């Protein structure tokens, strides 16, 4: 078993992984292994999910879009990612997909798209975004896949946001807070920033704390990386 072996997210409902267990591969993964990675019966792969951890496995059968694997030994026990939720205003398609990919690699535990007054788009293909998150998790070797929530208006999210769940908001040209407070979530606004009304709404919420990302105005997807990195440093990650 090598770190260069294909690594796949695999979860089978009501089945607990055990050594020697034979499991079917989803059609897309069988196609990927056979036609993209050029794997063959007997080759080694790794499979993982949040409940069972990561396991060595061997391709048992593989034909077109069908295949099975046999589990070997557990390589890593389940371990949840230590990160934050990411609230972000949906961007154009490529930029939103980049946010999902980078956020997954940087430890985001859940994505919550929020509709603001200056949001660029209200349309999201949640199935495609979930696939991108899964592929990013496979690449970066995390064991879980972040949840992607349907879009909601920012006002709606804030109206039910718990007061004891620290939400750090990237507010342009406003001083941020220092101190040891551990963030539960990060909020990144749309291109053009939050409206004045939204800034007031955020400032009045007891769970919201301002987070500075420096003196320069960043693109939204760049701000995601900068904000997540800054919060990771605050956590000592």
PDB file of C-alpha atoms in Angstrom:
ATOM      1  CA  UNK A   1       0.000   0.000   0.000  1.00  0.00           C
ATOM      2  CA  UNK A   2       1.472   3.321  -1.151  1.00  0.00           C
ATOM      3  CA  UNK A   3       0.477   6.947  -0.727  1.00  0.00           C
ATOM      4  CA  UNK A   4       0.327   7.087  -4.536  1.00  0.00           C
ATOM      5  CA  UNK A   5      -2.473   4.497  -4.611  1.00  0.00           C
ATOM      6  CA  UNK A   6      -5.883   5.926  -5.639  1.00  0.00           C
ATOM      7  CA  UNK A   7      -7.837   7.221  -2.654  1.00  0.00           C
ATOM      8  CA  UNK A   8     -11.634   7.137  -2.801  1.00  0.00           C
ATOM      9  CA  UNK A   9     -14.476   8.316  -0.607  1.00  0.00           C
ATOM     10  CA  UNK A  10     -16.711   5.291  -0.097  1.00  0.00           C
ATOM     11  CA  UNK A  11     -19.660   5.012   2.249  1.00  0.00           C
ATOM     12  CA  UNK A  12     -22.132   2.133   2.168  1.00  0.00           C
ATOM     13  CA  UNK A  13     -25.268   2.664   4.228  1.00  0.00           C
ATOM     14  CA  UNK A  14     -25.800   0.276   7.150  1.00  0.00           C
ATOM     15  CA  UNK A  15     -22.448  -1.424   6.549  1.00  0.00           C
ATOM     16  CA  UNK A  16     -19.500  -1.279   8.970  1.00  0.00           C
ATOM     17  CA  UNK A  17     -16.060  -1.716   7.436  1.00  0.00           C
ATOM     18  CA  UNK A  18     -14.239  -4.900   8.493  1.00  0.00           C
ATOM     19  CA  UNK A  19     -11.184  -6.674   7.118  1.00  0.00           C
ATOM     20  CA  UNK A  20     -12.089  -9.046   4.299  1.00  0.00           C
ATOM     21  CA  UNK A  21     -15.395  -7.349   3.507  1.00  0.00           C
ATOM     22  CA  UNK A  22     -16.244  -7.103  -0.209  1.00  0.00           C
ATOM     23  CA  UNK A  23     -17.911  -3.850  -1.237  1.00  0.00           C
ATOM     24  CA  UNK A  24     -19.367  -2.590  -4.526  1.00  0.00           C
ATOM     25  CA  UNK A  25     -17.936   0.538  -6.135  1.00  0.00           C
ATOM     26  CA  UNK A  26     -20.228   3.326  -7.364  1.00  0.00           C
ATOM     27  CA  UNK A  27     -20.347   3.482 -11.159  1.00  0.00           C
ATOM     28  CA  UNK A  28     -18.412   6.748 -11.313  1.00  0.00           C
ATOM     29  CA  UNK A  29     -15.569   5.441  -9.184  1.00  0.00           C
ATOM     30  CA  UNK A  30     -15.336   2.170 -11.132  1.00  0.00           C
ATOM     31  CA  UNK A  31     -15.130   4.179 -14.355  1.00  0.00           C
ATOM     32  CA  UNK A  32     -12.508   6.477 -12.844  1.00  0.00           C
ATOM     33  CA  UNK A  33     -10.317   3.598 -11.662  1.00  0.00           C
ATOM     34  CA  UNK A  34     -10.500   1.661 -14.892  1.00  0.00           C
ATOM     35  CA  UNK A  35     -10.543   4.360 -17.558  1.00  0.00           C
ATOM     36  CA  UNK A  36      -8.748   7.292 -15.956  1.00  0.00           C
ATOM     37  CA  UNK A  37      -6.313   5.702 -13.523  1.00  0.00           C
ATOM     38  CA  UNK A  38      -5.870   2.519 -15.612  1.00  0.00           C
ATOM     39  CA  UNK A  39      -6.144   0.285 -12.583  1.00  0.00           C
ATOM     40  CA  UNK A  40      -6.649  -3.465 -12.879  1.00  0.00           C
ATOM     41  CA  UNK A  41      -7.902  -6.327 -10.730  1.00  0.00           C
ATOM     42  CA  UNK A  42      -5.455  -6.911  -7.882  1.00  0.00           C
ATOM     43  CA  UNK A  43      -4.291  -3.295  -7.680  1.00  0.00           C
ATOM     44  CA  UNK A  44      -4.280  -1.484  -4.341  1.00  0.00           C
ATOM     45  CA  UNK A  45      -6.575   1.405  -3.460  1.00  0.00           C
ATOM     46  CA  UNK A  46      -7.516   3.256  -0.292  1.00  0.00           C
ATOM     47  CA  UNK A  47     -11.072   4.032   0.784  1.00  0.00           C
ATOM     48  CA  UNK A  48     -12.340   6.283   3.558  1.00  0.00           C
ATOM     49  CA  UNK A  49     -15.311   7.928   5.184  1.00  0.00           C
ATOM     50  CA  UNK A  50     -16.016   9.831   8.393  1.00  0.00           C
ATOM     51  CA  UNK A  51     -17.542   6.846  10.211  1.00  0.00           C
ATOM     52  CA  UNK A  52     -15.147   4.024   9.324  1.00  0.00           C
ATOM     53  CA  UNK A  53     -11.846   5.868   8.870  1.00  0.00           C
ATOM     54  CA  UNK A  54      -9.386   4.936   6.115  1.00  0.00           C
ATOM     55  CA  UNK A  55      -8.771   1.384   4.887  1.00  0.00           C
ATOM     56  CA  UNK A  56      -6.421  -0.403   2.539  1.00  0.00           C
ATOM     57  CA  UNK A  57      -8.280  -2.303  -0.163  1.00  0.00           C
ATOM     58  CA  UNK A  58      -7.712  -4.398  -3.281  1.00  0.00           C
ATOM     59  CA  UNK A  59      -9.655  -4.312  -6.534  1.00  0.00           C
ATOM     60  CA  UNK A  60     -11.564  -7.578  -6.731  1.00  0.00           C
ATOM     61  CA  UNK A  61     -13.482  -7.007  -9.973  1.00  0.00           C
ATOM     62  CA  UNK A  62     -13.488  -4.148 -12.471  1.00  0.00           C
ATOM     63  CA  UNK A  63     -15.428  -3.896 -15.716  1.00  0.00           C
ATOM     64  CA  UNK A  64     -16.598  -0.699 -17.412  1.00  0.00           C
ATOM     65  CA  UNK A  65     -18.682   1.102 -14.777  1.00  0.00           C
ATOM     66  CA  UNK A  66     -18.890  -1.770 -12.290  1.00  0.00           C
ATOM     67  CA  UNK A  67     -16.432  -3.090  -9.777  1.00  0.00           C
ATOM     68  CA  UNK A  68     -15.843  -4.385  -6.273  1.00  0.00           C
ATOM     69  CA  UNK A  69     -13.099  -4.098  -3.682  1.00  0.00           C
ATOM     70  CA  UNK A  70     -12.026  -6.225  -0.739  1.00  0.00           C
ATOM     71  CA  UNK A  71     -11.021  -4.382   2.428  1.00  0.00           C
ATOM     72  CA  UNK A  72      -7.651  -5.001   4.018  1.00  0.00           C
ATOM     73  CA  UNK A  73      -6.493  -3.415   7.258  1.00  0.00           C
ATOM     74  CA  UNK A  74      -7.589  -0.112   8.743  1.00  0.00           C
ATOM     75  CA  UNK A  75      -4.917   2.540   8.157  1.00  0.00           C
ATOM     76  CA  UNK A  76      -6.445   5.435  10.113  1.00  0.00           C
ATOM     77  CA  UNK A  77      -9.328   5.495  12.612  1.00  0.00           C
ATOM     78  CA  UNK A  78     -12.132   8.032  12.206  1.00  0.00           C
ATOM     79  CA  UNK A  79     -11.083  11.585  13.094  1.00  0.00           C
ATOM     80  CA  UNK A  80     -13.263  14.669  12.528  1.00  0.00           C
ATOM     81  CA  UNK A  81     -11.633  17.667  10.898  1.00  0.00           C
ATOM     82  CA  UNK A  82     -10.869  20.492  13.329  1.00  0.00           C
ATOM     83  CA  UNK A  83     -12.085  23.479  11.367  1.00  0.00           C
ATOM     84  CA  UNK A  84     -14.845  26.043  11.056  1.00  0.00           C
ATOM     85  CA  UNK A  85     -18.034  26.496   9.084  1.00  0.00           C
ATOM     86  CA  UNK A  86     -17.768  28.832   6.109  1.00  0.00           C
ATOM     87  CA  UNK A  87     -20.568  31.251   5.322  1.00  0.00           C
ATOM     88  CA  UNK A  88     -20.033  32.862   1.921  1.00  0.00           C
ATOM     89  CA  UNK A  89     -21.964  34.763  -0.701  1.00  0.00           C
ATOM     90  CA  UNK A  90     -22.217  32.616  -3.851  1.00  0.00           C
ATOM     91  CA  UNK A  91     -19.981  33.780  -6.683  1.00  0.00           C
ATOM     92  CA  UNK A  92     -19.830  32.986 -10.360  1.00  0.00           C
ATOM     93  CA  UNK A  93     -19.584  29.257 -11.076  1.00  0.00           C
ATOM     94  CA  UNK A  94     -15.798  28.858 -11.325  1.00  0.00           C
ATOM     95  CA  UNK A  95     -15.147  31.048  -8.293  1.00  0.00           C
ATOM     96  CA  UNK A  96     -17.724  29.202  -6.168  1.00  0.00           C
ATOM     97  CA  UNK A  97     -16.220  25.853  -7.141  1.00  0.00           C
ATOM     98  CA  UNK A  98     -12.787  27.177  -6.196  1.00  0.00           C
ATOM     99  CA  UNK A  99     -14.129  28.233  -2.789  1.00  0.00           C
ATOM    100  CA  UNK A 100     -15.490  24.717  -2.200  1.00  0.00           C
ATOM    101  CA  UNK A 101     -12.230  23.070  -3.250  1.00  0.00           C
ATOM    102  CA  UNK A 102      -9.925  25.366  -1.281  1.00  0.00           C
ATOM    103  CA  UNK A 103     -12.229  25.420   1.737  1.00  0.00           C
ATOM    104  CA  UNK A 104     -12.300  21.637   1.877  1.00  0.00           C
ATOM    105  CA  UNK A 105      -8.505  21.511   1.740  1.00  0.00           C
ATOM    106  CA  UNK A 106      -8.290  24.132   4.492  1.00  0.00           C
ATOM    107  CA  UNK A 107     -10.538  22.220   6.875  1.00  0.00           C
ATOM    108  CA  UNK A 108     -13.991  23.745   6.432  1.00  0.00           C
ATOM    109  CA  UNK A 109     -16.504  21.507   8.210  1.00  0.00           C
ATOM    110  CA  UNK A 110     -19.611  22.860   6.467  1.00  0.00           C
ATOM    111  CA  UNK A 111     -20.384  25.369   3.706  1.00  0.00           C
ATOM    112  CA  UNK A 112     -23.364  27.697   4.152  1.00  0.00           C
ATOM    113  CA  UNK A 113     -24.048  29.868   1.083  1.00  0.00           C
ATOM    114  CA  UNK A 114     -25.751  33.108   2.138  1.00  0.00           C
ATOM    115  CA  UNK A 115     -27.660  35.503  -0.098  1.00  0.00           C
ATOM    116  CA  UNK A 116     -26.691  39.129   0.479  1.00  0.00           C
ATOM    117  CA  UNK A 117     -27.816  42.352  -1.159  1.00  0.00           C
ATOM    118  CA  UNK A 118     -24.843  42.244  -3.536  1.00  0.00           C
ATOM    119  CA  UNK A 119     -24.668  38.499  -4.173  1.00  0.00           C
ATOM    120  CA  UNK A 120     -23.662  37.756  -7.779  1.00  0.00           C
ATOM    121  CA  UNK A 121     -25.780  34.646  -8.292  1.00  0.00           C
ATOM    122  CA  UNK A 122     -28.558  32.725  -6.561  1.00  0.00           C
ATOM    123  CA  UNK A 123     -28.096  29.493  -8.525  1.00  0.00           C
ATOM    124  CA  UNK A 124     -25.965  26.667  -7.193  1.00  0.00           C
ATOM    125  CA  UNK A 125     -25.597  23.088  -8.396  1.00  0.00           C
ATOM    126  CA  UNK A 126     -25.337  21.454  -4.981  1.00  0.00           C
ATOM    127  CA  UNK A 127     -24.687  17.977  -6.407  1.00  0.00           C
ATOM    128  CA  UNK A 128     -21.707  19.230  -8.391  1.00  0.00           C
ATOM    129  CA  UNK A 129     -20.360  21.164  -5.419  1.00  0.00           C
ATOM    130  CA  UNK A 130     -20.650  18.037  -3.264  1.00  0.00           C
ATOM    131  CA  UNK A 131     -18.656  16.103  -5.866  1.00  0.00           C
ATOM    132  CA  UNK A 132     -15.953  18.793  -5.851  1.00  0.00           C
ATOM    133  CA  UNK A 133     -15.787  18.650  -2.044  1.00  0.00           C
ATOM    134  CA  UNK A 134     -15.468  14.863  -2.189  1.00  0.00           C
ATOM    135  CA  UNK A 135     -12.657  15.040  -4.771  1.00  0.00           C
ATOM    136  CA  UNK A 136     -10.837  17.655  -2.692  1.00  0.00           C
ATOM    137  CA  UNK A 137     -11.111  15.477   0.422  1.00  0.00           C
ATOM    138  CA  UNK A 138      -9.679  12.544  -1.520  1.00  0.00           C
ATOM    139  CA  UNK A 139      -6.739  14.669  -2.633  1.00  0.00           C
ATOM    140  CA  UNK A 140      -5.912  16.314   0.710  1.00  0.00           C
ATOM    141  CA  UNK A 141      -6.298  13.119   2.782  1.00  0.00           C
ATOM    142  CA  UNK A 142      -8.954  14.331   5.194  1.00  0.00           C
ATOM    143  CA  UNK A 143     -11.355  11.645   6.375  1.00  0.00           C
ATOM    144  CA  UNK A 144     -14.661  13.495   6.203  1.00  0.00           C
ATOM    145  CA  UNK A 145     -16.567  15.437   3.571  1.00  0.00           C
ATOM    146  CA  UNK A 146     -17.889  18.900   4.485  1.00  0.00           C
ATOM    147  CA  UNK A 147     -21.641  19.369   4.288  1.00  0.00           C
ATOM    148  CA  UNK A 148     -22.958  21.889   1.759  1.00  0.00           C
ATOM    149  CA  UNK A 149     -26.191  23.588   2.816  1.00  0.00           C
ATOM    150  CA  UNK A 150     -28.743  25.107   0.440  1.00  0.00           C
ATOM    151  CA  UNK A 151     -28.488  28.894   0.078  1.00  0.00           C
ATOM    152  CA  UNK A 152     -30.314  31.068   2.602  1.00  0.00           C
ATOM    153  CA  UNK A 153     -30.639  34.832   3.018  1.00  0.00           C
ATOM    154  CA  UNK A 154     -27.997  36.249   5.355  1.00  0.00           C
ATOM    155  CA  UNK A 155     -30.732  37.805   7.512  1.00  0.00           C
ATOM    156  CA  UNK A 156     -32.364  34.399   7.968  1.00  0.00           C
ATOM    157  CA  UNK A 157     -29.104  32.739   8.972  1.00  0.00           C
ATOM    158  CA  UNK A 158     -28.287  35.482  11.474  1.00  0.00           C
ATOM    159  CA  UNK A 159     -31.773  35.395  12.971  1.00  0.00           C
ATOM    160  CA  UNK A 160     -31.218  31.823  14.175  1.00  0.00           C
ATOM    161  CA  UNK A 161     -27.483  31.971  14.795  1.00  0.00           C
ATOM    162  CA  UNK A 162     -26.685  31.102  18.445  1.00  0.00           C
ATOM    163  CA  UNK A 163     -25.219  33.890  20.566  1.00  0.00           C
ATOM    164  CA  UNK A 164     -22.569  31.517  21.949  1.00  0.00           C
ATOM    165  CA  UNK A 165     -21.280  30.396  18.516  1.00  0.00           C
ATOM    166  CA  UNK A 166     -18.516  32.877  17.535  1.00  0.00           C
ATOM    167  CA  UNK A 167     -18.876  33.996  13.915  1.00  0.00           C
ATOM    168  CA  UNK A 168     -15.969  35.999  12.514  1.00  0.00           C
ATOM    169  CA  UNK A 169     -16.934  38.291   9.636  1.00  0.00           C
ATOM    170  CA  UNK A 170     -14.443  39.787   7.184  1.00  0.00           C
ATOM    171  CA  UNK A 171     -15.529  43.421   7.148  1.00  0.00           C
ATOM    172  CA  UNK A 172     -13.520  45.596   4.770  1.00  0.00           C
ATOM    173  CA  UNK A 173     -11.777  48.661   6.195  1.00  0.00           C
ATOM    174  CA  UNK A 174     -12.918  47.922   9.725  1.00  0.00           C
ATOM    175  CA  UNK A 175     -10.590  46.925  12.574  1.00  0.00           C
ATOM    176  CA  UNK A 176     -10.595  43.303  13.630  1.00  0.00           C
ATOM    177  CA  UNK A 177     -10.547  41.816  17.093  1.00  0.00           C
ATOM    178  CA  UNK A 178      -7.568  40.268  18.818  1.00  0.00           C
ATOM    179  CA  UNK A 179      -7.623  37.742  21.602  1.00  0.00           C
ATOM    180  CA  UNK A 180      -7.883  34.005  22.219  1.00  0.00           C
ATOM    181  CA  UNK A 181     -11.559  33.592  21.253  1.00  0.00           C
ATOM    182  CA  UNK A 182     -11.923  30.447  19.129  1.00  0.00           C
ATOM    183  CA  UNK A 183     -14.041  30.905  16.016  1.00  0.00           C
ATOM    184  CA  UNK A 184     -16.839  28.501  15.107  1.00  0.00           C
ATOM    185  CA  UNK A 185     -17.449  30.023  11.675  1.00  0.00           C
ATOM    186  CA  UNK A 186     -16.152  32.510   9.105  1.00  0.00           C
ATOM    187  CA  UNK A 187     -18.296  34.837   7.005  1.00  0.00           C
ATOM    188  CA  UNK A 188     -17.021  36.170   3.673  1.00  0.00           C
ATOM    189  CA  UNK A 189     -19.144  38.670   1.779  1.00  0.00           C
ATOM    190  CA  UNK A 190     -19.730  39.149  -1.945  1.00  0.00           C
ATOM    191  CA  UNK A 191     -17.653  41.057  -4.460  1.00  0.00           C
ATOM    192  CA  UNK A 192     -18.331  44.671  -3.550  1.00  0.00           C
ATOM    193  CA  UNK A 193     -18.660  43.863   0.139  1.00  0.00           C
ATOM    194  CA  UNK A 194     -21.611  43.977   2.494  1.00  0.00           C
ATOM    195  CA  UNK A 195     -24.153  46.777   2.293  1.00  0.00           C
ATOM    196  CA  UNK A 196     -24.297  49.347   5.086  1.00  0.00           C
ATOM    197  CA  UNK A 197     -27.511  47.733   6.333  1.00  0.00           C
ATOM    198  CA  UNK A 198     -25.842  44.331   6.492  1.00  0.00           C
ATOM    199  CA  UNK A 199     -22.818  45.737   8.307  1.00  0.00           C
ATOM    200  CA  UNK A 200     -25.111  47.202  10.972  1.00  0.00           C
ATOM    201  CA  UNK A 201     -26.938  43.871  11.244  1.00  0.00           C
ATOM    202  CA  UNK A 202     -23.642  42.049  11.755  1.00  0.00           C
ATOM    203  CA  UNK A 203     -22.325  44.570  14.251  1.00  0.00           C
ATOM    204  CA  UNK A 204     -25.465  44.263  16.380  1.00  0.00           C
ATOM    205  CA  UNK A 205     -25.302  40.454  16.631  1.00  0.00           C
ATOM    206  CA  UNK A 206     -23.577  39.348  19.833  1.00  0.00           C
ATOM    207  CA  UNK A 207     -21.990  36.296  18.163  1.00  0.00           C
ATOM    208  CA  UNK A 208     -20.359  38.273  15.343  1.00  0.00           C
ATOM    209  CA  UNK A 209     -16.751  39.476  15.606  1.00  0.00           C
ATOM    210  CA  UNK A 210     -14.889  41.524  13.014  1.00  0.00           C
ATOM    211  CA  UNK A 211     -11.885  39.908  11.337  1.00  0.00           C
ATOM    212  CA  UNK A 212      -9.369  41.999   9.454  1.00  0.00           C
ATOM    213  CA  UNK A 213      -7.640  40.504   6.412  1.00  0.00           C
ATOM    214  CA  UNK A 214      -5.138  43.317   5.982  1.00  0.00           C
ATOM    215  CA  UNK A 215      -5.131  46.723   4.290  1.00  0.00           C
ATOM    216  CA  UNK A 216      -5.790  45.485   0.733  1.00  0.00           C
ATOM    217  CA  UNK A 217      -9.183  44.755  -0.797  1.00  0.00           C
ATOM    218  CA  UNK A 218      -9.238  41.052  -1.735  1.00  0.00           C
ATOM    219  CA  UNK A 219     -11.292  39.094  -4.202  1.00  0.00           C
ATOM    220  CA  UNK A 220     -13.891  37.013  -2.402  1.00  0.00           C
ATOM    221  CA  UNK A 221     -12.210  33.680  -3.135  1.00  0.00           C
ATOM    222  CA  UNK A 222      -8.857  35.097  -1.992  1.00  0.00           C
ATOM    223  CA  UNK A 223     -10.516  36.369   1.175  1.00  0.00           C
ATOM    224  CA  UNK A 224     -11.739  32.839   1.919  1.00  0.00           C
ATOM    225  CA  UNK A 225      -8.170  31.515   1.945  1.00  0.00           C
ATOM    226  CA  UNK A 226      -6.850  34.467   3.939  1.00  0.00           C
ATOM    227  CA  UNK A 227      -9.656  34.256   6.492  1.00  0.00           C
ATOM    228  CA  UNK A 228      -9.415  30.511   7.001  1.00  0.00           C
ATOM    229  CA  UNK A 229      -5.638  30.718   7.362  1.00  0.00           C
ATOM    230  CA  UNK A 230      -5.948  33.526   9.892  1.00  0.00           C
ATOM    231  CA  UNK A 231      -8.467  31.617  11.994  1.00  0.00           C
ATOM    232  CA  UNK A 232      -6.279  28.510  11.868  1.00  0.00           C
ATOM    233  CA  UNK A 233      -3.416  30.538  13.298  1.00  0.00           C
ATOM    234  CA  UNK A 234      -5.688  31.799  16.069  1.00  0.00           C
ATOM    235  CA  UNK A 235      -6.557  28.200  16.933  1.00  0.00           C
ATOM    236  CA  UNK A 236      -2.895  27.232  16.901  1.00  0.00           C
ATOM    237  CA  UNK A 237      -3.490  24.787  14.046  1.00  0.00           C
TER     238      UNK A 237
END
